[in-house]
CSV table of C-alpha atoms in Angstrom, one decimal:
chain,number,residue,atom,x,y,z
A,23,MET,CA,0.0,0.0,0.0
A,24,PHE,CA,2.8,2.4,0.8
A,25,ASP,CA,4.8,1.4,-2.3
A,26,VAL,CA,3.9,4.9,-3.7
A,27,ILE,CA,6.1,6.4,-0.9
A,28,GLY,CA,9.0,4.0,-1.7
A,29,ARG,CA,8.9,4.7,-5.4
A,30,ASN,CA,8.8,8.5,-4.9
A,31,PHE,CA,10.9,8.6,-1.7
A,32,VAL,CA,13.8,10.6,-3.1
A,33,PHE,CA,11.5,13.1,-4.7
A,34,LEU,CA,9.5,13.5,-1.5
A,35,MET,CA,12.7,13.9,0.6
A,36,GLY,CA,13.8,16.5,-1.7
A,37,GLY,CA,10.7,18.4,-0.7
A,38,LEU,CA,11.5,17.9,2.9
A,39,LEU,CA,14.9,19.4,2.3
A,40,THR,CA,13.3,22.5,0.8
A,41,THR,CA,11.0,22.6,3.9
A,42,PHE,CA,14.1,22.5,6.1
A,43,GLU,CA,15.9,25.1,4.1
A,44,LEU,CA,12.9,27.4,4.3
A,45,ALA,CA,12.3,26.8,8.0
A,46,ILE,CA,16.0,27.4,8.9
A,47,LEU,CA,16.1,30.7,7.0
A,48,ALA,CA,12.7,31.7,8.3
A,49,LEU,CA,13.8,31.0,11.9
A,50,ALA,CA,17.2,32.6,11.6
A,51,GLY,CA,15.7,35.7,10.1
A,52,GLY,CA,12.6,35.7,12.2
A,53,ILE,CA,14.4,35.2,15.5
A,54,GLY,CA,17.2,37.7,14.6
A,55,LEU,CA,14.7,40.4,13.5
A,56,GLY,CA,12.4,39.5,16.4
A,57,MET,CA,15.1,40.3,19.0
A,58,LEU,CA,15.3,43.8,17.6
A,59,VAL,CA,11.5,44.1,17.2
A,60,GLY,CA,11.1,43.2,20.9
A,61,LEU,CA,13.6,46.0,21.8
A,62,ALA,CA,11.8,48.4,19.6
A,63,ARG,CA,8.4,47.6,21.2
A,64,LEU,CA,9.9,48.8,24.5
A,65,SER,CA,11.6,51.8,23.1
A,66,LYS,CA,10.8,55.2,24.6
A,67,ASN,CA,11.6,56.8,21.2
A,68,PRO,CA,8.2,57.4,19.5
A,69,TRP,CA,9.9,57.2,16.0
A,70,ILE,CA,10.9,53.7,16.8
A,71,TYR,CA,8.0,52.5,18.9
A,72,TYR,CA,5.0,53.5,16.8
A,73,PRO,CA,6.1,52.3,13.4
A,74,ILE,CA,7.2,48.9,14.8
A,75,THR,CA,4.1,48.6,16.9
A,76,ALA,CA,2.0,49.3,13.8
A,77,TYR,CA,4.0,46.7,11.8
A,78,VAL,CA,3.5,44.1,14.6
A,79,ASN,CA,-0.2,44.7,15.0
A,80,LEU,CA,-0.8,44.6,11.2
A,81,LEU,CA,1.1,41.3,10.6
A,82,ARG,CA,-0.2,39.5,13.6
A,83,ASN,CA,-3.8,40.2,12.5
A,84,ILE,CA,-3.5,38.9,8.9
A,85,PRO,CA,-3.4,35.2,8.1
A,86,LEU,CA,0.1,34.0,7.1
A,87,ILE,CA,-1.2,32.6,3.8
A,88,LEU,CA,-2.3,36.1,2.7
A,89,VAL,CA,1.0,37.6,3.7
A,90,ILE,CA,2.7,35.0,1.5
A,91,PHE,CA,0.3,35.7,-1.4
A,92,TRP,CA,0.5,39.4,-1.0
A,93,PHE,CA,4.3,39.4,-0.9
A,94,TYR,CA,4.6,37.1,-3.9
A,95,PHE,CA,2.2,39.1,-6.1
A,96,VAL,CA,2.9,42.6,-4.9
A,97,MET,CA,6.7,42.5,-4.9
A,98,PRO,CA,6.9,42.2,-8.7
A,99,ILE,CA,4.8,45.3,-9.0
A,100,ILE,CA,7.1,47.2,-6.7
A,101,THR,CA,10.4,45.9,-8.0
A,102,GLY,CA,9.3,45.3,-11.6
A,103,ASP,CA,10.7,41.8,-11.4
A,104,ALA,CA,9.0,38.5,-10.7
A,105,MET,CA,10.4,36.8,-7.6
A,106,ALA,CA,11.2,33.1,-7.4
A,107,PRO,CA,8.9,31.3,-4.9
A,108,PHE,CA,11.8,30.4,-2.5
A,109,PRO,CA,13.2,33.9,-1.8
A,110,ALA,CA,9.6,35.3,-1.8
A,111,ALA,CA,8.6,32.7,0.8
A,112,VAL,CA,11.7,33.3,2.9
A,113,ILE,CA,11.1,37.1,3.1
A,114,ALA,CA,7.4,36.7,3.8
A,115,PHE,CA,8.1,34.2,6.6
A,116,VAL,CA,10.9,36.4,8.1
A,117,ILE,CA,8.7,39.5,8.3
A,118,PHE,CA,5.7,37.5,9.5
A,119,GLU,CA,7.5,35.4,12.1
A,120,ALA,CA,9.6,38.3,13.4
A,121,THR,CA,6.4,39.8,14.8
A,122,TYR,CA,5.6,36.6,16.8
A,123,PHE,CA,9.2,36.2,18.0
A,124,GLY,CA,9.3,39.9,18.7
A,125,GLU,CA,6.4,39.6,21.1
A,126,ILE,CA,8.1,36.7,22.8
A,127,PHE,CA,11.3,38.6,23.2
A,128,ARG,CA,9.4,41.7,24.5
A,129,ALA,CA,7.9,39.5,27.2
A,130,GLY,CA,11.4,38.2,27.9
A,131,TYR,CA,12.9,41.7,28.2
A,132,GLN,CA,10.1,42.7,30.5
A,133,THR,CA,11.2,40.1,33.0
A,134,ILE,CA,14.5,41.9,33.4
A,135,SER,CA,14.5,44.6,36.1
A,136,LYS,CA,15.2,48.2,35.2
A,137,ASP,CA,18.0,48.2,37.8
A,138,LEU,CA,19.8,45.4,36.0
A,139,THR,CA,20.0,47.5,32.9
A,140,ALA,CA,21.0,50.5,35.1
A,141,ALA,CA,23.8,48.3,36.6
A,142,ALA,CA,25.1,47.6,33.2
A,143,PHE,CA,24.9,51.3,32.2
A,144,SER,CA,26.7,52.2,35.5
A,145,THR,CA,29.7,50.2,34.4
A,146,GLY,CA,30.0,52.3,31.2
A,147,MET,CA,28.3,49.9,28.8
A,148,THR,CA,26.3,51.4,26.0
A,149,TYR,CA,22.8,50.5,25.1
A,150,SER,CA,23.8,48.2,22.3
A,151,GLN,CA,26.4,46.4,24.5
A,152,THR,CA,23.7,46.0,27.2
A,153,ALA,CA,21.3,44.6,24.7
A,154,ARG,CA,23.8,42.2,23.2
A,155,TYR,CA,25.4,40.9,26.4
A,156,ILE,CA,22.6,41.2,29.0
A,157,LEU,CA,19.1,41.7,27.6
A,158,ILE,CA,19.1,39.4,24.6
A,159,PRO,CA,20.9,36.4,26.3
A,160,ILE,CA,18.7,36.6,29.4
A,161,ALA,CA,15.5,36.9,27.3
A,162,PHE,CA,16.7,34.0,25.1
A,163,LYS,CA,17.2,31.7,28.1
A,164,ARG,CA,14.1,32.7,29.9
A,165,MET,CA,11.9,32.4,26.8
A,166,ALA,CA,13.5,29.3,25.3
A,167,PRO,CA,10.4,27.1,25.7
A,168,SER,CA,8.2,29.7,24.0
A,169,LEU,CA,10.8,30.3,21.3
A,170,ILE,CA,11.0,26.5,20.6
A,171,THR,CA,7.2,26.2,20.5
A,172,GLN,CA,7.0,29.1,18.0
A,173,SER,CA,9.8,27.5,16.0
A,174,ILE,CA,7.8,24.3,15.7
A,175,VAL,CA,4.7,26.3,14.6
A,176,THR,CA,6.9,28.1,12.0
A,177,PHE,CA,8.2,24.7,10.8
A,178,GLN,CA,4.6,23.5,10.3
A,179,ASP,CA,3.6,26.8,8.7
A,180,THR,CA,6.2,26.4,5.9
A,181,SER,CA,3.8,24.0,4.3
A,182,LEU,CA,1.7,27.1,3.4
A,183,ALA,CA,4.4,28.1,0.9
A,184,PHE,CA,3.0,25.5,-1.5
A,185,VAL,CA,0.4,28.1,-2.5
A,186,ILE,CA,3.0,30.1,-4.4
A,187,GLY,CA,4.3,26.9,-6.0
A,188,LEU,CA,7.3,26.2,-3.7
A,189,THR,CA,8.0,22.5,-4.1
A,190,GLU,CA,8.4,21.6,-0.5
A,191,LEU,CA,7.1,18.4,1.1
A,192,VAL,CA,3.4,19.1,0.9
A,193,ARG,CA,3.6,20.4,-2.7
A,194,ARG,CA,5.6,17.4,-3.8
A,195,SER,CA,3.1,15.1,-2.2
A,196,SER,CA,0.4,16.7,-4.2
A,197,ILE,CA,2.4,16.4,-7.4
A,198,VAL,CA,2.8,12.7,-6.9
A,199,ASP,CA,-0.8,12.4,-5.9
A,200,ASN,CA,-1.9,14.1,-9.1
A,201,MET,CA,-0.1,11.4,-11.0
A,202,GLU,CA,-0.9,8.3,-8.9
A,203,VAL,CA,-4.0,9.3,-6.9
A,204,ARG,CA,-2.9,8.0,-3.6
A,205,SER,CA,-3.9,10.8,-1.3
A,206,ILE,CA,-4.2,8.9,1.9
A,207,GLU,CA,-0.8,7.4,1.8
A,208,LEU,CA,0.9,10.5,0.5
A,209,TYR,CA,-0.6,13.1,2.9
A,210,GLY,CA,-0.4,10.5,5.7
A,211,PHE,CA,3.3,10.2,5.0
A,212,ALA,CA,3.8,13.9,5.0
A,213,ALA,CA,1.9,14.3,8.2
A,214,PHE,CA,4.0,11.5,9.8
A,215,VAL,CA,7.2,13.3,8.8
A,216,TYR,CA,6.0,16.6,10.2
A,217,PHE,CA,5.0,14.8,13.4
A,218,ILE,CA,8.4,13.2,13.9
A,219,VAL,CA,10.2,16.5,13.4
A,220,CYS,CA,7.9,18.5,15.6
A,221,TYR,CA,7.6,16.0,18.3
A,222,THR,CA,11.4,15.8,18.6
A,223,GLY,CA,11.4,19.6,18.8
A,224,SER,CA,8.9,19.7,21.6
A,225,GLN,CA,11.0,17.1,23.6
A,226,ILE,CA,14.0,19.3,23.1
A,227,SER,CA,12.0,22.2,24.4
A,228,LEU,CA,11.0,20.2,27.5
A,229,TYR,CA,14.6,19.4,28.2
A,230,TYR,CA,15.7,23.1,28.1
A,231,GLU,CA,12.7,24.1,30.2
A,232,ASN,CA,13.8,21.8,32.9
A,233,LYS,CA,17.4,22.8,32.6
A,234,ALA,CA,16.5,26.5,32.8
A,235,ARG,CA,14.5,25.8,35.9
A,236,GLU,CA,17.5,24.2,37.5
A,237,VAL,CA,19.6,27.3,37.4
A,238,ASN,CA,16.7,29.5,38.5
A,239,LEU,CA,16.4,31.3,35.2
A,240,ILE,CA,12.7,31.0,34.9
B,8,MET,CA,35.3,66.3,42.7
B,9,ILE,CA,31.5,66.1,42.3
B,10,GLU,CA,29.7,69.4,42.4
B,11,ILE,CA,25.9,69.4,42.7
B,12,ASN,CA,24.6,72.8,42.2
B,13,LYS,CA,20.9,73.6,43.0
B,14,ILE,CA,19.4,70.7,41.1
B,15,ASN,CA,15.7,70.3,40.8
B,16,LYS,CA,13.8,67.3,39.5
B,17,TRP,CA,10.1,66.7,39.0
B,18,TYR,CA,8.3,63.5,38.2
B,19,GLY,CA,5.2,65.1,36.6
B,20,ASP,CA,3.9,67.3,39.4
B,21,PHE,CA,6.0,65.6,42.1
B,22,HIS,CA,9.0,67.7,43.1
B,23,VAL,CA,11.4,64.9,43.9
B,24,LEU,CA,14.6,67.0,44.3
B,25,GLN,CA,14.5,70.6,45.5
B,26,ASP,CA,17.5,72.9,45.2
B,27,VAL,CA,19.9,70.1,46.2
B,28,ASP,CA,23.5,71.5,46.8
B,29,GLU,CA,26.5,69.4,47.6
B,30,VAL,CA,30.2,69.1,47.0
B,31,ILE,CA,32.0,65.8,47.3
B,32,GLU,CA,35.8,66.3,47.5
B,33,HIS,CA,38.2,63.7,46.4
B,34,GLY,CA,38.7,61.0,49.0
B,35,GLN,CA,35.7,61.9,51.0
B,36,THR,CA,32.9,59.5,52.1
B,37,VAL,CA,29.5,61.1,52.3
B,38,VAL,CA,26.6,59.3,53.8
B,39,ILE,CA,23.1,60.2,52.7
B,40,CYS,CA,20.2,59.2,54.9
B,41,GLY,CA,16.5,60.0,55.3
B,42,PRO,CA,13.1,58.5,55.1
B,43,SER,CA,12.1,56.5,52.0
B,44,GLY,CA,10.8,58.7,49.2
B,45,SER,CA,13.0,61.6,50.2
B,46,GLY,CA,14.9,61.5,46.9
B,47,LYS,CA,18.2,59.9,48.0
B,48,SER,CA,18.3,57.2,45.3
B,49,THR,CA,17.1,59.7,42.7
B,50,LEU,CA,20.0,62.0,43.6
B,51,LEU,CA,22.5,59.2,43.0
B,52,ARG,CA,20.9,58.4,39.7
B,53,CYS,CA,21.1,62.0,38.6
B,54,ILE,CA,24.8,62.1,39.3
B,55,ASN,CA,25.6,59.3,36.8
B,56,GLY,CA,23.0,60.4,34.4
B,57,LEU,CA,20.7,57.4,34.8
B,58,GLU,CA,17.9,59.9,35.5
B,59,PRO,CA,17.6,63.4,33.9
B,60,PHE,CA,16.9,66.5,36.0
B,61,GLN,CA,15.3,69.7,34.9
B,62,LYS,CA,17.1,72.5,36.7
B,63,GLY,CA,20.5,73.1,38.1
B,64,GLU,CA,23.9,71.5,37.3
B,65,ILE,CA,26.0,68.5,38.3
B,66,LEU,CA,29.7,68.6,37.5
B,67,VAL,CA,31.8,65.4,37.8
B,68,ASP,CA,35.5,66.5,37.5
B,69,LYS,CA,34.2,69.7,35.8
B,70,THR,CA,32.2,67.7,33.2
B,71,SER,CA,28.6,68.6,33.1
B,72,VAL,CA,26.2,65.6,33.4
B,73,LYS,CA,23.4,67.7,31.8
B,74,ASP,CA,25.3,68.9,28.8
B,75,PRO,CA,24.0,67.0,25.7
B,76,LYS,CA,27.5,66.9,24.4
B,77,THR,CA,28.8,65.0,27.4
B,78,ASP,CA,29.4,61.3,26.7
B,79,LEU,CA,27.4,59.8,29.6
B,80,TYR,CA,28.8,56.3,28.9
B,81,LYS,CA,32.3,57.6,29.3
B,82,LEU,CA,31.3,59.5,32.4
B,83,ARG,CA,29.8,56.4,34.0
B,84,GLU,CA,33.0,54.5,33.6
B,85,LYS,CA,34.5,56.5,36.4
B,86,ILE,CA,31.4,56.3,38.7
B,87,GLY,CA,30.8,52.8,40.1
B,88,MET,CA,27.3,52.0,41.4
B,89,VAL,CA,26.1,49.4,43.8
B,90,PHE,CA,22.4,48.6,44.0
B,91,GLN,CA,20.0,47.5,46.8
B,92,ARG,CA,19.2,44.2,45.0
B,93,PHE,CA,22.7,43.5,43.7
B,94,GLU,CA,21.6,43.3,40.1
B,95,LEU,CA,24.2,40.7,39.1
B,96,TYR,CA,23.8,39.3,35.6
B,97,PRO,CA,22.0,36.0,36.3
B,98,HIS,CA,23.3,34.2,33.3
B,99,MET,CA,26.9,34.8,34.1
B,100,THR,CA,29.3,33.5,36.7
B,101,ALA,CA,30.8,35.9,39.3
B,102,MET,CA,34.0,36.1,37.2
B,103,GLU,CA,32.0,36.9,34.0
B,104,ASN,CA,30.0,39.5,35.8
B,105,ILE,CA,33.2,41.3,36.9
B,106,THR,CA,35.1,41.0,33.6
B,107,LEU,CA,32.3,41.9,31.2
B,108,ALA,CA,32.7,45.7,31.3
B,109,PRO,CA,36.5,45.8,31.4
B,110,ARG,CA,36.6,43.5,28.4
B,111,LYS,CA,33.8,45.2,26.3
B,112,VAL,CA,34.1,48.8,27.4
B,113,ARG,CA,37.8,49.1,28.2
B,114,LYS,CA,38.7,46.4,25.5
B,115,TRP,CA,41.0,44.6,27.9
B,116,SER,CA,42.2,41.1,27.0
B,117,LYS,CA,40.5,38.2,28.8
B,118,GLU,CA,43.7,37.5,30.8
B,119,ARG,CA,44.1,41.1,32.0
B,120,ALA,CA,40.4,41.3,33.0
B,121,GLN,CA,40.6,38.0,34.8
B,122,ASP,CA,43.8,39.0,36.7
B,123,LYS,CA,42.0,42.2,37.8
B,124,ALA,CA,38.9,40.2,38.8
B,125,MET,CA,41.0,37.8,40.9
B,126,GLU,CA,42.6,40.7,42.6
B,127,LEU,CA,39.2,42.1,43.4
B,128,LEU,CA,37.7,38.8,44.4
B,129,LYS,CA,40.6,38.5,46.9
B,130,ARG,CA,39.8,42.0,48.2
B,131,VAL,CA,36.1,41.1,48.8
B,132,GLY,CA,36.9,37.7,50.1
B,133,MET,CA,35.2,35.7,47.3
B,134,VAL,CA,38.0,34.0,45.4
B,135,ASP,CA,36.5,30.5,45.9
B,136,LYS,CA,33.2,31.7,44.3
B,137,ALA,CA,34.7,32.9,41.0
B,138,ASP,CA,32.8,30.3,39.0
B,139,ALA,CA,29.5,30.4,40.9
B,140,TYR,CA,26.3,31.8,39.4
B,141,PRO,CA,24.5,34.5,41.3
B,142,ALA,CA,21.5,32.2,42.1
B,143,ASN,CA,23.9,30.0,44.1
B,144,LEU,CA,25.3,32.8,46.2
B,145,SER,CA,23.8,34.4,49.4
B,146,GLY,CA,22.7,38.0,49.3
B,147,GLY,CA,25.9,39.2,51.1
B,148,GLN,CA,28.1,37.3,48.7
B,149,GLN,CA,26.2,38.7,45.7
B,150,GLN,CA,26.6,42.2,47.0
B,151,ARG,CA,30.4,41.7,47.4
B,152,ILE,CA,30.6,40.4,43.8
B,153,ALA,CA,28.6,43.5,42.7
B,154,ILE,CA,31.1,45.8,44.5
B,155,ALA,CA,33.9,43.9,42.8
B,156,ARG,CA,32.1,44.3,39.4
B,157,SER,CA,32.0,48.1,39.9
B,158,LEU,CA,35.6,48.3,41.1
B,159,ALA,CA,36.8,46.4,38.0
B,160,MET,CA,36.3,49.6,36.0
B,161,GLU,CA,38.7,51.3,38.3
B,162,PRO,CA,36.2,54.1,39.1
B,163,ALA,CA,37.2,57.4,40.7
B,164,TYR,CA,33.9,57.4,42.6
B,165,MET,CA,31.7,54.8,44.1
B,166,MET,CA,28.0,55.2,44.8
B,167,PHE,CA,26.0,52.8,47.0
B,168,ASP,CA,22.3,52.8,47.0
B,169,GLU,CA,21.1,51.1,50.2
B,170,PRO,CA,23.6,48.3,49.7
B,171,THR,CA,22.6,46.4,52.9
B,172,SER,CA,18.9,47.0,53.2
B,173,ALA,CA,17.9,43.8,51.2
B,174,LEU,CA,20.3,41.7,53.3
B,175,ASP,CA,19.6,39.4,56.3
B,176,PRO,CA,21.2,40.9,59.4
B,177,GLU,CA,24.0,38.4,59.6
B,178,MET,CA,25.2,39.3,56.1
B,179,ILE,CA,25.2,43.1,56.6
B,180,LYS,CA,28.6,43.1,58.3
B,181,GLU,CA,30.4,41.3,55.5
B,182,VAL,CA,29.3,44.0,53.0
B,183,LEU,CA,30.0,46.9,55.4
B,184,ASP,CA,33.5,45.5,56.1
B,185,VAL,CA,34.3,45.8,52.4
B,186,MET,CA,32.9,49.3,52.2
B,187,VAL,CA,34.8,50.4,55.3
B,188,GLU,CA,38.0,49.0,53.8
B,189,LEU,CA,37.3,50.8,50.5
B,190,ALA,CA,36.7,54.1,52.3
B,191,LYS,CA,39.8,53.8,54.3
B,192,ALA,CA,41.8,53.1,51.2
B,193,GLY,CA,40.8,56.5,50.0
B,194,MET,CA,37.9,55.8,47.6
B,195,THR,CA,35.6,58.8,47.1
B,196,MET,CA,32.2,57.4,48.2
B,197,LEU,CA,28.6,58.5,48.2
B,198,CYS,CA,26.5,56.1,50.3
B,199,VAL,CA,22.8,56.0,50.8
B,200,THR,CA,22.5,53.9,53.9
B,201,HIS,CA,20.9,53.9,57.3
B,202,GLU,CA,23.9,52.0,58.8
B,203,MET,CA,24.9,54.5,61.5
B,204,GLY,CA,27.8,52.3,62.6
B,205,PHE,CA,29.3,52.6,59.1
B,206,ALA,CA,28.6,56.4,59.1
B,207,LYS,CA,30.4,56.8,62.4
B,208,GLU,CA,33.4,54.9,61.3
B,209,VAL,CA,34.1,56.4,57.9
B,210,ALA,CA,31.7,59.3,57.0
B,211,ASP,CA,33.3,62.7,56.5
B,212,GLU,CA,29.9,64.2,56.2
B,213,ILE,CA,26.3,63.0,56.7
B,214,ILE,CA,23.5,64.5,54.7
B,215,PHE,CA,19.9,64.1,55.9
B,216,MET,CA,17.2,64.4,53.2
B,217,ASP,CA,13.5,64.8,53.6
B,218,LYS,CA,10.9,65.4,50.9
B,219,GLY,CA,13.5,66.1,48.2
B,220,LYS,CA,15.5,68.6,50.3
B,221,ILE,CA,18.7,68.4,52.2
B,222,VAL,CA,17.5,69.4,55.7
B,223,GLU,CA,20.7,68.8,57.7
B,224,ARG,CA,24.3,68.2,57.0
B,225,GLY,CA,27.3,67.8,59.2
B,226,THR,CA,29.8,65.4,60.7
B,227,TYR,CA,28.6,62.2,62.4
B,228,ASP,CA,28.8,63.7,65.8
B,229,ASP,CA,26.9,66.9,64.8
B,230,PHE,CA,24.1,64.9,63.3
B,231,PHE,CA,23.9,62.1,65.8
B,232,ASN,CA,24.3,64.1,69.0
B,233,ASN,CA,22.8,67.4,68.0
B,234,PRO,CA,20.2,67.1,65.3
B,235,GLN,CA,18.7,70.5,64.5
B,236,THR,CA,15.4,69.6,63.0
B,237,ASP,CA,12.5,67.7,64.4
B,238,ARG,CA,12.4,65.6,61.3
B,239,ALA,CA,15.9,64.4,61.9
B,240,LYS,CA,15.3,63.8,65.6
B,241,LEU,CA,12.3,61.6,64.7
B,242,PHE,CA,14.2,59.8,62.0
B,243,LEU,CA,17.1,59.1,64.4
B,244,SER,CA,14.8,57.8,67.1
B,245,GLN,CA,13.2,55.4,64.6
B,246,ILE,CA,16.3,53.9,63.1
B,247,LEU,CA,18.0,53.5,66.5
B,248,ASP,CA,15.2,51.5,68.0
């Protein structure tokens, strides 16, 4: 019954590779940008606070699939050049996920007392040094479970990139399905692969949560 | 020398510092006391520019804290500060807490910063805790590490903001001993504290603040034996209970 998987295994795993590539770039960009978005959301400078807050509120209230669509179809109008699905998906994911990661980081920064920041300033450290060596690492550790959960969600969300023709795992399953009409096996297999990856991720999350508790970081 | 010249600060309508004047000469230890909410901590934070003030002037070695052209980060390098709740970086060991600013701000090599840190850990009696995380240290130990962290930048001035008021009684002495040693070694110190034993031993001047004003100033004996205002008399009777 699952011979269809065996015959198309290499093709399907190629899709999984694309899924991983997209997820890794989306996470690296989303988390990196999210650290800064979180800082901006706590900024006292209105020129930083209001535009970033508007960006976060806008993106968090639009379904991801529309952000992907919008980006893919609007960017060519702005730049005059059609964009390949993969870079379009990466950019759409980064700007979308950065808002979610940004809110997680903001919550993390808010657990840090103002006097801790004052202590860093009192040793002559600049704001960017304080952010880099104190605020971001502490927020990262304290928010590790939430960050991993959001990363798992991001990994699952990458399947939405199939709507702009990116041949990731789900897209490739549907391509095979169109030829062989074996929907249950193919989508069942795709779901199984997602489950394995995400379940492993959630177990890692649990491990770090317990570890953080041991050193009183949470 | 720190010159505080008629500074005024408001939080909205609340006049938190009113015409505060003070000169701290090199090598002096000044103790600031007074009831909570009298503006003591705010005064310290104005001196190193952590808090802005609206009127008046503060000069640290003739450099204006208020002048927008002043590099406050540079200025803070020479004013160490110790906080009531220690404020050690929780994700770093004692050693890393102490070496961070010398390495990143002064650009010292790791070896040089660690040598300096070991020297300071010796001075505060914490050599064996170099690799401990703050969560595994007692309050008194954390505060001694915090003092070492400030001293690592080789500041010309040290400010203490109620350094013992979050400590259990049996730990107060270990922190005060470090502070006394520092004062006797010639450090210029500004201490917000109600530890009158400390004030008696090392203070060159005591300032008593109430409602944002300095209402009394003088030597320990003047203040302790002959307080001029009713507010100071009441305060002394309360803390000496």
